């Protein structure tokens, strides 16, 4: 071996060898594709929504003008076939799904997470965690039928005047649907709390409950908040279950009045399904309103993601 | 003394515990018949006593028939090579070993005459009487104040908590550094400050015994000497049992030293000066002089 060959070896450029270049390109394309798709969707949503707002009457099958942005955002009546585009009727229904499902999912999800992370033996955990993941994997349309076939009939004896389609069942079923998400992400956050902190708590004479609530939960707070926001985003975006269970009648309801939950309503996602599924023909005003709802929904979920990131940053504990 | 005992019995009524004189007698007989290690007659009655204490992790024996009498209001150091069971012994005293599923304890370990492994003893109540400071500083992600006040809150300690927090921080020699920032997070402090915060947290509810598991091993030399000074002061009011890797540290701060050697045996226990200057056992001398371990 001469010194030259060693120098050759050391200076070889493996980084630029064809297989390296090829794999780098491949992985770049993979990453670029998802970003490109996202950008494409945003552009599509924006341009189509813009067309909706700039339509000028008269149109085939539609009487009168399209809604202005202000009318769209502040109107409380949703009758796309009659040219009434008040998205608030849909937003309040979505808000009801959010509120109702979180009343069920947040406490149960965090409770499940505490049980899994602090109380369950490794054996129990090894059964329960996959069980939760199965719950998360059930197609949402199944949840929808579950709501009208089981939940509503079970509720009817207790809630007078409850129709087959109602927001209450929709909220319950979405709540059940998002429990695994809250539980799983919260449990990850709680399991990441260092054992030393628990030891410190037990060493002070804290009970298991005190260690869980005083030490583990506060230490995992940023993760728990993140799970809430992600679960709520899922509740907002949930389509099939609410379309089936809530009854597809757009009504402007007060989401803070429990009595309104016995009514039918039309959340944003369900309204979009309804529009695409049958109400309208392509190209018309009502059709374009799908994109106006879509971009509203997108802005809401985007905002929630931003809040989630902020919360996770703000409350992150450096153990 | 019988009051002290009954308080950590989960359901012991007032009459259930033996009367104090009987308790004391039991202890003295045992001390008299105990190993040669308890020759020193000047030390007060033992607050912690173990007889034939065996600990197993699964099939593996971690402690082998430990007999020890730890005196009250003294610093007792436990030294020995890695894996000799010294931390295991420490964690028997407040039953922190309960958290390890495979851990099994046999024999007797009493605190003021009450066997802490009796079925009626509530480990939570026991740990309220036996404070602990860990190897790595582990303040809660709470404010400095809330860290120190935590034990007071969960134990429903009566009295002015502000006052107790201040006193505890003063005793932990941390007050001057943190008095202006009690509301800031305990995690913002330096490592040495965090460890003193943990000491303040441990002494705030006024336990009888303070267990320290290599409390200075994660600290720099300056912080270490601060913590050492602190331990010596604490021994005026508390019984301190400290596990350390550092033999100079044991020699500097402790009154009594127990030497555990590989196999989970307590090889020698006696006055620190005697252990370091004139150990009875060759194995202990070899260990202390660095020939082994």
XYZ file of C-alpha atoms in Angstrom:
612
model
C 0.000 0.000 0.000
C 1.486 3.243 -1.014
C 0.687 6.540 0.648
C -1.037 7.685 -2.512
C -3.749 5.086 -2.342
C -4.530 6.099 1.230
C -4.840 9.703 0.142
C -7.109 8.568 -2.675
C -9.248 6.650 -0.227
C -9.604 9.565 2.110
C -10.461 12.048 -0.573
C -13.013 9.973 -2.384
C -16.291 11.802 -2.649
C -18.861 9.245 -1.511
C -21.331 12.078 -1.013
C -21.604 12.692 -4.718
C -21.581 9.102 -5.891
C -24.579 8.298 -8.093
C -26.453 6.130 -5.548
C -26.147 8.891 -2.964
C -27.339 11.547 -5.357
C -30.212 9.372 -6.489
C -31.446 8.572 -2.993
C -31.104 12.184 -1.938
C -33.212 13.254 -4.888
C -35.777 10.576 -4.141
C -36.207 11.662 -0.521
C -36.348 15.298 -1.555
C -39.171 14.532 -3.979
C -41.052 12.706 -1.238
C -40.805 15.718 1.047
C -41.542 18.211 -1.717
C -44.632 16.338 -2.829
C -46.479 16.779 0.434
C -45.563 20.448 0.629
C -46.608 20.958 -2.966
C -49.932 19.265 -2.283
C -50.563 21.509 0.687
C -49.754 24.609 -1.315
C -51.915 23.374 -4.164
C -54.867 22.841 -1.863
C -54.529 26.278 -0.319
C -54.369 27.897 -3.770
C -57.397 25.931 -4.944
C -59.418 26.790 -1.846
C -58.541 30.465 -2.070
C -59.220 30.942 -5.775
C -62.456 28.985 -5.748
C -63.666 30.797 -2.633
C -62.751 34.090 -4.290
C -64.879 33.131 -7.282
C -67.792 32.469 -4.951
C -67.596 35.922 -3.490
C -67.227 37.646 -6.870
C -70.030 35.844 -8.690
C -72.507 38.208 -10.230
C -76.198 37.425 -10.599
C -78.288 36.344 -12.347
C -77.165 32.770 -12.438
C -78.821 29.631 -13.573
C -81.047 28.408 -10.810
C -80.045 31.144 -8.423
C -81.912 34.311 -7.816
C -80.184 37.378 -6.538
C -76.630 38.272 -5.723
C -73.938 36.148 -4.116
C -73.020 36.884 -0.519
C -70.341 39.372 0.333
C -67.617 38.253 2.688
C -69.314 40.156 5.510
C -72.701 38.669 4.759
C -71.166 35.237 4.561
C -69.393 35.538 7.886
C -72.180 37.237 9.815
C -75.292 35.697 8.274
C -77.176 33.203 10.379
C -79.271 31.534 7.734
C -77.957 28.808 5.484
C -80.142 28.075 2.445
C -77.727 27.646 -0.449
C -80.477 26.854 -2.962
C -82.220 30.107 -2.119
C -79.066 32.157 -2.087
C -78.814 32.512 1.681
C -75.208 31.921 2.686
C -74.918 32.710 6.380
C -72.077 30.499 7.487
C -72.687 31.188 11.187
C -75.473 28.627 11.160
C -72.846 26.060 10.242
C -70.088 27.443 12.464
C -72.297 27.293 15.547
C -73.161 23.666 14.781
C -69.453 22.884 14.483
C -68.864 24.746 17.724
C -71.524 22.579 19.361
C -69.728 19.447 18.206
C -66.502 20.861 19.644
C -68.017 21.776 22.993
C -70.128 18.652 23.353
C -67.440 16.218 22.346
C -64.795 17.850 24.499
C -67.033 17.674 27.575
C -66.924 13.916 27.049
C -63.486 13.335 25.621
C -61.221 15.647 27.627
C -61.979 14.333 31.128
C -62.286 10.722 30.018
C -59.188 10.957 27.843
C -57.042 12.509 30.570
C -58.453 10.061 33.105
C -57.563 7.182 30.823
C -54.090 8.619 30.328
C -53.539 8.967 34.081
C -54.693 5.406 34.613
C -52.451 4.060 31.868
C -49.402 6.010 32.896
C -49.656 5.926 36.703
C -51.896 3.100 37.835
C -51.998 0.333 35.248
C -49.616 -2.575 35.583
C -47.489 -3.239 32.498
C -49.779 -6.164 31.687
C -52.976 -4.145 31.817
C -51.332 -1.389 29.813
C -50.256 -3.857 27.143
C -53.906 -4.787 26.648
C -55.501 -1.368 27.025
C -53.259 0.681 24.781
C -53.789 -1.422 21.655
C -57.482 -1.485 22.552
C -57.544 2.298 22.434
C -55.779 2.289 19.123
C -58.418 -0.041 17.704
C -61.058 2.437 18.862
C -59.163 5.111 16.942
C -59.045 2.941 13.838
C -62.781 2.310 13.448
C -64.106 4.018 10.295
C -66.042 7.111 11.265
C -69.080 6.123 9.242
C -69.506 3.235 11.681
C -69.606 5.734 14.535
C -72.334 7.608 12.681
C -74.567 4.565 12.480
C -73.689 3.685 16.056
C -75.048 7.102 17.013
C -78.440 6.793 15.323
C -78.933 3.091 15.983
C -77.732 2.865 19.603
C -76.989 6.202 21.221
C -80.122 8.085 20.209
C -82.542 5.286 21.220
C -80.704 4.950 24.530
C -81.016 8.683 25.168
C -84.646 9.022 24.111
C -86.153 7.760 27.409
C -84.151 10.413 29.292
C -84.387 13.312 26.883
C -87.986 14.100 25.959
C -88.601 15.058 22.370
C -85.291 13.798 21.098
C -85.561 13.056 17.398
C -83.644 10.411 15.514
C -81.221 13.024 14.300
C -79.810 15.339 16.937
C -76.661 17.135 17.967
C -76.459 15.367 21.313
C -75.777 11.950 19.790
C -73.405 13.508 17.281
C -71.448 15.136 20.111
C -71.336 11.942 22.163
C -70.163 9.853 19.271
C -67.486 12.347 18.244
C -66.455 12.514 21.879
C -65.991 8.741 21.980
C -64.125 8.939 18.707
C -61.545 11.440 19.976
C -60.965 9.879 23.423
C -58.144 7.665 22.082
C -56.390 10.695 20.659
C -56.551 12.617 23.937
C -55.628 9.533 25.941
C -52.783 8.426 23.727
C -51.049 11.796 23.350
C -51.599 12.703 27.001
C -50.252 9.339 28.081
C -47.137 9.855 25.990
C -46.628 13.209 27.681
C -47.171 11.742 31.150
C -44.856 8.815 30.532
C -42.185 11.310 29.500
C -42.286 12.910 32.953
C -39.027 11.789 34.564
C -39.244 9.071 37.188
C -37.159 11.311 39.492
C -40.090 13.697 39.851
C -42.414 10.896 40.893
C -39.775 9.666 43.331
C -39.554 13.159 44.778
C -43.325 13.167 45.249
C -43.510 9.728 46.808
C -40.506 10.584 48.959
C -42.479 13.540 50.348
C -45.257 11.185 51.391
C -47.582 11.938 48.508
C -50.226 9.385 47.591
C -50.522 8.015 44.088
C -53.397 10.395 43.429
C -51.378 13.362 44.675
C -48.371 12.407 42.598
C -50.602 12.045 39.542
C -52.512 15.293 39.925
C -49.916 17.535 41.574
C -46.796 16.435 39.770
C -47.352 14.297 36.685
C -50.269 16.189 35.143
C -48.782 19.688 35.649
C -45.445 18.458 34.301
C -47.129 17.024 31.228
C -49.406 19.994 30.712
C -48.032 21.090 27.366
C -48.533 17.616 25.932
C -52.013 17.389 27.407
C -52.972 20.753 25.884
C -51.594 19.616 22.550
C -53.746 16.510 22.733
C -56.796 18.693 23.428
C -56.155 20.933 20.455
C -55.454 18.042 18.111
C -58.560 16.220 19.299
C -60.655 19.352 18.854
C -59.249 19.816 15.365
C -60.315 16.272 14.670
C -63.786 17.004 16.093
C -64.116 20.060 13.861
C -62.966 18.189 10.806
C -65.027 15.100 11.559
C -67.474 14.548 8.713
C -69.209 11.233 8.323
C -70.362 10.670 11.875
C -71.881 14.116 12.240
C -73.408 14.054 8.777
C -75.225 10.873 9.690
C -76.086 11.677 13.282
C -76.890 15.380 13.270
C -79.585 15.377 10.659
C -78.464 17.878 8.025
C -80.855 20.685 8.742
C -79.047 23.999 8.986
C -80.185 25.897 12.040
C -78.658 28.785 13.913
C -78.488 27.519 17.488
C -76.949 28.865 20.644
C -74.092 26.453 21.379
C -73.971 27.586 25.006
C -77.557 26.576 25.702
C -77.718 22.859 26.536
C -81.344 22.644 25.387
C -80.339 23.314 21.776
C -78.378 20.077 21.660
C -81.575 18.092 21.153
C -82.067 19.851 17.823
C -80.830 18.914 14.405
C -78.066 21.031 12.949
C -75.606 21.086 10.122
C -71.923 21.386 10.977
C -69.599 22.819 8.331
C -68.250 19.492 7.152
C -71.706 17.985 6.867
C -72.848 21.008 4.861
C -70.033 20.469 2.397
C -70.934 16.792 1.987
C -74.527 17.726 1.446
C -73.664 20.292 -1.202
C -71.363 17.995 -3.116
C -73.524 14.943 -2.637
C -76.700 16.096 -4.239
C -77.996 19.577 -3.709
C -76.231 21.300 -6.510
C -74.775 20.911 -9.920
C -71.209 21.817 -10.745
C -70.278 25.359 -11.535
C -73.127 27.094 -9.746
C -73.090 29.437 -6.832
C -74.077 26.825 -4.254
C -71.327 24.586 -5.531
C -68.774 27.318 -5.064
C -69.973 27.923 -1.541
C -68.332 24.595 -0.661
C -64.989 26.304 -1.078
C -66.062 29.257 0.995
C -66.960 26.892 3.831
C -63.778 24.953 3.165
C -61.534 27.940 3.562
C -63.363 29.002 6.720
C -62.798 25.529 8.150
C -59.187 25.606 7.053
C -58.582 28.947 8.763
C -60.137 27.631 11.987
C -58.059 24.448 12.079
C -54.930 26.348 11.069
C -55.519 28.753 13.926
C -55.897 25.827 16.304
C -52.652 24.315 15.127
C -50.882 27.620 15.655
C -52.370 27.893 19.146
C -51.321 24.319 19.840
C -47.745 25.037 18.808
C -47.693 28.190 20.877
C -49.071 26.419 23.934
C -46.639 23.549 23.564
C -43.747 26.016 23.384
C -44.997 28.271 26.136
C -45.729 25.589 28.698
C -42.984 23.163 27.879
C -41.281 22.084 31.064
C -37.555 21.615 30.884
C -37.337 18.836 33.398
C -42.477 8.015 71.537
C -45.382 5.659 71.145
C -47.265 8.514 69.510
C -44.593 8.743 66.889
C -44.918 5.091 66.224
C -48.654 4.976 65.925
C -48.824 7.890 63.519
C -47.493 5.918 60.619
C -49.496 2.837 61.379
C -52.361 2.942 58.960
C -55.006 1.921 61.431
C -53.312 1.644 64.781
C -55.526 2.912 67.568
C -54.023 4.698 70.534
C -53.950 1.612 72.684
C -52.543 -0.725 70.104
C -48.903 0.177 70.288
C -46.831 -1.129 73.128
C -46.166 1.356 75.882
C -42.950 3.338 75.508
C -41.043 1.699 78.320
C -41.643 -1.719 76.853
C -40.500 -0.430 73.497
C -37.353 0.978 74.981
C -36.631 -2.189 76.840
C -36.963 -4.252 73.757
C -34.526 -2.028 71.992
C -31.962 -2.132 74.800
C -31.964 -5.878 75.123
C -31.362 -6.156 71.437
C -28.644 -3.583 71.474
C -26.910 -5.373 74.310
C -26.988 -8.669 72.505
C -26.182 -7.156 69.173
C -22.923 -7.361 67.281
C -19.721 -5.802 68.467
C -20.470 -2.810 66.291
C -22.548 -1.142 69.003
C -19.725 -0.905 71.526
C -19.936 2.849 71.776
C -22.116 3.430 74.789
C -22.219 7.206 74.471
C -24.502 7.201 71.425
C -28.202 7.765 72.055
C -30.856 5.117 71.461
C -31.120 3.973 67.875
C -33.924 5.547 65.901
C -33.556 3.050 63.074
C -32.798 -0.557 63.734
C -32.587 -3.476 61.402
C -32.277 -7.144 62.202
C -31.684 -9.867 59.644
C -32.788 -7.608 56.840
C -32.643 -9.355 53.477
C -33.629 -7.732 50.218
C -34.056 -9.560 46.932
C -34.575 -8.255 43.441
C -36.234 -11.233 41.853
C -33.767 -14.065 42.441
C -30.859 -11.797 43.195
C -30.036 -10.985 46.783
C -29.191 -7.317 47.232
C -28.864 -7.183 51.011
C -27.725 -10.049 53.179
C -28.821 -10.145 56.790
C -28.223 -6.527 57.751
C -28.112 -5.697 61.470
C -27.629 -2.025 62.216
C -28.552 0.528 64.858
C -28.630 4.044 63.540
C -28.418 6.642 66.301
C -30.687 9.630 66.571
C -29.499 13.152 65.686
C -26.275 11.967 64.138
C -25.015 11.732 60.583
C -24.610 8.113 59.596
C -22.757 7.533 56.352
C -23.163 4.415 54.291
C -20.231 3.748 52.017
C -19.239 0.918 49.752
C -18.519 0.041 46.149
C -21.141 0.178 43.408
C -23.739 -2.544 43.671
C -23.106 -3.247 47.345
C -26.705 -2.474 48.250
C -26.176 0.800 50.081
C -28.905 2.640 48.150
C -31.154 -0.373 48.527
C -30.753 -0.208 52.278
C -31.503 3.508 52.299
C -34.662 2.940 50.286
C -35.807 0.281 52.714
C -36.017 2.864 55.468
C -38.817 4.817 53.754
C -40.025 1.887 51.682
C -39.268 3.522 48.376
C -38.367 -0.003 47.276
C -42.094 -0.713 47.242
C -42.163 0.972 43.854
C -40.014 -1.763 42.382
C -42.238 -4.721 41.664
C -39.534 -7.393 41.801
C -38.232 -6.182 45.155
C -38.872 -8.375 48.199
C -37.891 -7.492 51.752
C -37.510 -9.929 54.640
C -36.522 -9.339 58.227
C -37.025 -6.352 60.430
C -36.438 -2.669 59.918
C -37.863 -0.493 62.639
C -38.276 3.186 63.090
C -38.546 3.977 66.792
C -39.377 0.382 67.525
C -42.096 -0.016 64.915
C -41.272 -2.389 62.091
C -41.956 -0.363 58.953
C -42.652 -3.567 57.033
C -45.502 -4.552 59.327
C -48.690 -4.987 57.329
C -50.443 -2.161 59.169
C -47.809 0.410 58.210
C -48.867 2.847 55.532
C -45.835 3.703 53.386
C -47.290 7.133 52.637
C -47.493 7.922 56.349
C -44.005 6.510 56.853
C -42.532 8.749 54.168
C -44.023 11.765 55.860
C -41.793 10.984 58.834
C -38.745 10.087 56.778
C -37.708 12.716 54.253
C -35.518 11.949 51.283
C -33.039 13.809 49.109
C -32.026 12.167 45.857
C -28.873 11.920 43.809
C -30.047 14.176 40.993
C -31.649 17.418 42.140
C -35.333 16.876 41.320
C -37.333 19.985 42.144
C -40.918 19.936 40.951
C -41.685 22.116 37.939
C -43.321 24.565 40.308
C -42.269 27.807 41.922
C -39.583 27.811 44.583
C -42.214 28.578 47.192
C -44.543 25.798 46.039
C -41.687 23.313 46.013
C -40.935 23.923 49.679
C -44.603 24.221 50.639
C -45.595 21.003 48.850
C -44.999 18.704 51.800
C -46.817 21.128 54.088
C -49.843 21.106 51.830
C -50.200 17.394 51.261
C -49.523 16.667 54.903
C -51.870 19.388 56.137
C -49.150 20.809 58.334
C -50.552 23.439 60.662
C -49.011 26.825 61.166
C -47.920 29.677 58.974
C -46.688 28.115 55.772
C -44.945 31.325 54.655
C -42.975 31.246 57.869
C -42.116 27.549 57.574
C -41.041 27.985 53.940
C -38.767 30.863 54.932
C -37.286 28.927 57.852
C -36.707 25.856 55.719
C -34.992 27.849 52.999
C -32.847 29.544 55.623
C -31.879 26.210 57.137
C -31.029 24.954 53.656
C -28.788 28.044 53.265
C -30.718 29.118 50.207
C -32.897 31.929 51.518
C -30.478 34.765 50.750
C -30.193 33.640 47.149
C -33.880 33.136 46.435
C -35.840 35.343 48.849
C -36.542 37.853 46.063
C -37.713 35.245 43.554
C -39.882 32.789 45.449
C -42.396 32.793 42.619
C -39.964 31.828 39.903
C -39.590 28.220 38.872
C -37.381 25.942 40.908
C -35.957 24.690 37.645
C -34.343 28.057 36.946
C -31.877 27.586 39.794
C -28.380 26.152 39.379
C -27.751 22.500 40.186
C -26.369 23.232 43.649
C -29.233 25.586 44.421
C -31.739 23.016 43.201
C -30.274 20.429 45.545
C -30.500 22.831 48.479
C -34.078 23.537 47.410
C -34.748 19.793 47.546
C -33.250 19.703 51.031
C -35.471 22.613 52.084
C -38.446 20.774 50.618
C -37.546 17.623 52.522
C -37.099 19.327 55.906
C -40.101 21.674 55.669
C -42.629 19.158 57.066
C -40.146 18.436 59.860
C -39.459 14.736 59.340
C -37.604 12.708 61.950
C -35.108 11.206 59.598
C -33.528 12.598 56.477
C -32.284 10.077 53.936
C -29.780 11.298 51.374
C -28.807 9.211 48.393
C -25.475 10.570 47.141
C -26.851 14.088 47.384
C -23.681 15.788 46.169
C -22.536 13.454 43.437
C -24.104 15.530 40.664
C -22.738 18.808 42.016
C -19.573 20.800 41.439
C -17.010 21.112 44.280
C -18.276 24.458 45.553
C -21.883 23.295 45.678
C -20.734 20.027 47.226
C -19.033 21.754 50.123
C -22.100 23.930 50.675
C -24.297 20.848 50.851
C -21.826 19.122 53.179
C -21.812 22.060 55.583
C -25.550 21.976 55.490
C -25.724 18.277 56.350
C -23.540 18.796 59.408
C -25.832 21.548 60.604
C -28.955 19.523 59.966
C -27.684 16.759 62.217
C -28.353 19.018 65.199
C -32.062 18.415 64.717
C -32.381 15.490 62.383
C -31.130 11.995 62.030
C -29.313 11.990 58.718
C -28.509 8.808 56.847
C -26.384 9.529 53.812
C -25.222 7.190 51.104
C -22.048 8.370 49.442
C -19.483 7.157 47.000
C -17.031 9.659 48.286
C -15.058 8.400 51.259
C -13.552 11.789 52.068
C -17.084 13.104 52.259
C -18.120 10.353 54.665
C -15.052 11.052 56.807
C -15.730 14.791 56.831
C -19.402 14.879 57.697
C -20.469 11.697 59.443
C -20.412 10.551 63.068
C -21.006 6.921 62.251
C -20.015 4.988 59.168
C -21.375 1.760 57.815
C -19.322 -0.060 55.216
C -21.250 -2.283 52.831
C -19.230 -4.515 50.566
C -20.053 -6.531 47.485
C -22.693 -9.144 48.127
C -24.905 -6.828 50.121
C -23.130 -7.393 53.413
C -22.685 -4.853 56.167
C -19.059 -5.580 56.980
C -18.358 -2.940 59.571
C -20.286 -0.268 61.406
C -18.872 2.078 63.964
C -17.636 5.568 64.751
C -16.389 7.248 61.616
C -12.960 8.039 63.100
C -12.425 4.445 64.081
C -13.579 3.108 60.696
C -11.230 5.368 58.806
C -8.256 5.198 61.159
C -8.411 1.714 62.511
C -10.917 -0.565 60.803
C -11.343 -3.998 62.293
C -11.700 -5.837 59.031
C -8.977 -6.132 56.418
C -11.568 -5.919 53.633
C -12.753 -2.583 54.967
C -9.191 -1.320 55.235
C -8.516 -2.438 51.672
C -11.623 -0.667 50.482
C -10.903 2.546 52.348
C -7.292 2.713 51.274
C -8.340 2.159 47.694
C -6.863 -1.303 47.197
C -10.232 -2.526 46.086
C -13.494 -1.091 44.873
